[in-house]
């Protein structure tokens, strides 16, 4: 089963997000030193990368009974968000799925 989640968040304290990501990287004892150095550079340069290091899909489903996370991928990017724009209709994907079910 595939679960799609799209989040739009406002970062109020970029430094706090970067600091938390750096702490998580430093605490990861299984991460090789060269990979750790690369990750530290990435999260320091881009708050979106820092956020991606802090969001863990396993945390989203680990407490759900009968569910085991098999595979996950995620990314984070800066966007211009306008809640009044029709481009940000959160139900748009649901409507497309409903139309596909009605046709199929």
mmCIF file of C-alpha atoms in Angstrom:
data_model
loop_
_atom_site.group_PDB
_atom_site.id
_atom_site.type_symbol
_atom_site.label_atom_id
_atom_site.label_comp_id
_atom_site.label_asym_id
_atom_site.label_seq_id
_atom_site.Cartn_x
_atom_site.Cartn_y
_atom_site.Cartn_z
ATOM 1 C CA UNK A 1 0.000 0.000 0.000
ATOM 2 C CA UNK A 2 1.272 3.483 -0.783
ATOM 3 C CA UNK A 3 0.543 6.398 1.549
ATOM 4 C CA UNK A 4 1.121 9.834 0.064
ATOM 5 C CA UNK A 5 1.613 12.750 2.392
ATOM 6 C CA UNK A 6 2.349 16.314 1.349
ATOM 7 C CA UNK A 7 3.186 18.849 4.004
ATOM 8 C CA UNK A 8 3.695 22.580 3.732
ATOM 9 C CA UNK A 9 5.490 24.003 6.740
ATOM 10 C CA UNK A 10 6.652 27.459 7.668
ATOM 11 C CA UNK A 11 10.146 27.604 9.118
ATOM 12 C CA UNK A 12 10.175 30.264 11.800
ATOM 13 C CA UNK A 13 13.720 29.644 13.066
ATOM 14 C CA UNK A 14 16.071 28.374 10.381
ATOM 15 C CA UNK A 15 19.006 28.264 12.804
ATOM 16 C CA UNK A 16 17.088 25.982 15.177
ATOM 17 C CA UNK A 17 16.236 23.577 12.345
ATOM 18 C CA UNK A 18 19.847 23.515 11.148
ATOM 19 C CA UNK A 19 21.152 22.987 14.692
ATOM 20 C CA UNK A 20 18.745 20.084 15.291
ATOM 21 C CA UNK A 21 19.774 18.445 11.998
ATOM 22 C CA UNK A 22 23.466 18.796 12.854
ATOM 23 C CA UNK A 23 22.806 17.202 16.252
ATOM 24 C CA UNK A 24 20.969 14.287 14.643
ATOM 25 C CA UNK A 25 23.835 13.742 12.205
ATOM 26 C CA UNK A 26 26.400 13.885 15.029
ATOM 27 C CA UNK A 27 24.371 11.337 17.028
ATOM 28 C CA UNK A 28 24.240 8.848 14.130
ATOM 29 C CA UNK A 29 27.063 6.474 15.093
ATOM 30 C CA UNK A 30 26.416 4.265 12.062
ATOM 31 C CA UNK A 31 27.016 7.059 9.528
ATOM 32 C CA UNK A 32 30.521 6.916 7.988
ATOM 33 C CA UNK A 33 32.703 9.995 8.601
ATOM 34 C CA UNK A 34 32.798 11.055 4.927
ATOM 35 C CA UNK A 35 29.022 10.783 4.630
ATOM 36 C CA UNK A 36 28.642 12.688 7.897
ATOM 37 C CA UNK A 37 30.821 15.536 6.593
ATOM 38 C CA UNK A 38 28.762 15.691 3.375
ATOM 39 C CA UNK A 39 25.487 15.706 5.337
ATOM 40 C CA UNK A 40 26.721 18.457 7.662
ATOM 41 C CA UNK A 41 27.619 20.611 4.671
ATOM 42 C CA UNK A 42 24.258 20.014 3.013
ATOM 43 C CA UNK A 43 22.161 20.891 6.073
ATOM 44 C CA UNK A 44 24.293 23.945 6.833
ATOM 45 C CA UNK A 45 23.847 25.315 3.304
ATOM 46 C CA UNK A 46 20.117 24.597 2.911
ATOM 47 C CA UNK A 47 17.382 24.622 5.555
ATOM 48 C CA UNK A 48 15.243 22.405 3.305
ATOM 49 C CA UNK A 49 17.968 19.740 3.515
ATOM 50 C CA UNK A 50 18.090 20.175 7.285
ATOM 51 C CA UNK A 51 14.342 19.628 7.486
ATOM 52 C CA UNK A 52 14.622 16.487 5.339
ATOM 53 C CA UNK A 53 17.162 15.069 7.814
ATOM 54 C CA UNK A 54 14.745 15.680 10.695
ATOM 55 C CA UNK A 55 11.595 14.214 9.162
ATOM 56 C CA UNK A 56 11.582 10.432 9.404
ATOM 57 C CA UNK A 57 8.803 8.493 7.630
ATOM 58 C CA UNK A 58 9.324 5.607 10.055
ATOM 59 C CA UNK A 59 8.167 7.890 12.875
ATOM 60 C CA UNK A 60 4.907 8.495 11.013
ATOM 61 C CA UNK A 61 3.880 4.826 10.992
ATOM 62 C CA UNK A 62 5.927 3.145 13.729
ATOM 63 C CA UNK A 63 3.065 3.339 16.247
ATOM 64 C CA UNK A 64 0.361 2.163 13.827
ATOM 65 C CA UNK A 65 -0.678 -1.418 14.677
ATOM 66 C CA UNK A 66 -0.198 -3.953 11.910
ATOM 67 C CA UNK A 67 1.937 -1.654 9.732
ATOM 68 C CA UNK A 68 5.575 -2.169 8.814
ATOM 69 C CA UNK A 69 7.440 0.427 6.756
ATOM 70 C CA UNK A 70 8.956 -1.376 3.770
ATOM 71 C CA UNK A 71 10.341 1.525 1.744
ATOM 72 C CA UNK A 72 10.267 5.293 1.981
ATOM 73 C CA UNK A 73 11.538 8.263 0.061
ATOM 74 C CA UNK A 74 11.050 11.909 0.753
ATOM 75 C CA UNK A 75 12.470 15.279 -0.114
ATOM 76 C CA UNK A 76 12.181 18.846 0.994
ATOM 77 C CA UNK A 77 12.241 22.018 -1.086
ATOM 78 C CA UNK A 78 11.630 25.721 -0.718
ATOM 79 C CA UNK A 79 8.392 26.908 -2.293
ATOM 80 C CA UNK A 80 6.329 30.049 -2.589
ATOM 81 C CA UNK A 81 3.108 29.184 -0.809
ATOM 82 C CA UNK A 82 -0.134 31.028 -1.450
ATOM 83 C CA UNK A 83 -3.038 29.365 0.374
ATOM 84 C CA UNK A 84 -5.525 31.284 -1.792
ATOM 85 C CA UNK A 85 -4.097 29.983 -5.052
ATOM 86 C CA UNK A 86 -6.073 27.229 -6.838
ATOM 87 C CA UNK A 87 -2.714 25.473 -7.338
ATOM 88 C CA UNK A 88 -2.792 24.593 -3.625
ATOM 89 C CA UNK A 89 -6.094 22.704 -3.573
ATOM 90 C CA UNK A 90 -5.282 19.856 -1.176
ATOM 91 C CA UNK A 91 -8.221 17.768 -2.393
ATOM 92 C CA UNK A 92 -7.066 17.864 -6.022
ATOM 93 C CA UNK A 93 -5.351 14.460 -5.878
ATOM 94 C CA UNK A 94 -8.415 12.939 -4.214
ATOM 95 C CA UNK A 95 -10.641 14.208 -7.017
ATOM 96 C CA UNK A 96 -8.305 12.737 -9.650
ATOM 97 C CA UNK A 97 -8.378 9.368 -7.881
ATOM 98 C CA UNK A 98 -12.180 9.486 -7.646
ATOM 99 C CA UNK A 99 -12.398 10.195 -11.384
ATOM 100 C CA UNK A 100 -10.049 7.287 -12.187
ATOM 101 C CA UNK A 101 -12.144 4.919 -10.057
ATOM 102 C CA UNK A 102 -15.343 6.042 -11.782
ATOM 103 C CA UNK A 103 -13.822 5.468 -15.232
ATOM 104 C CA UNK A 104 -12.088 2.176 -14.360
#
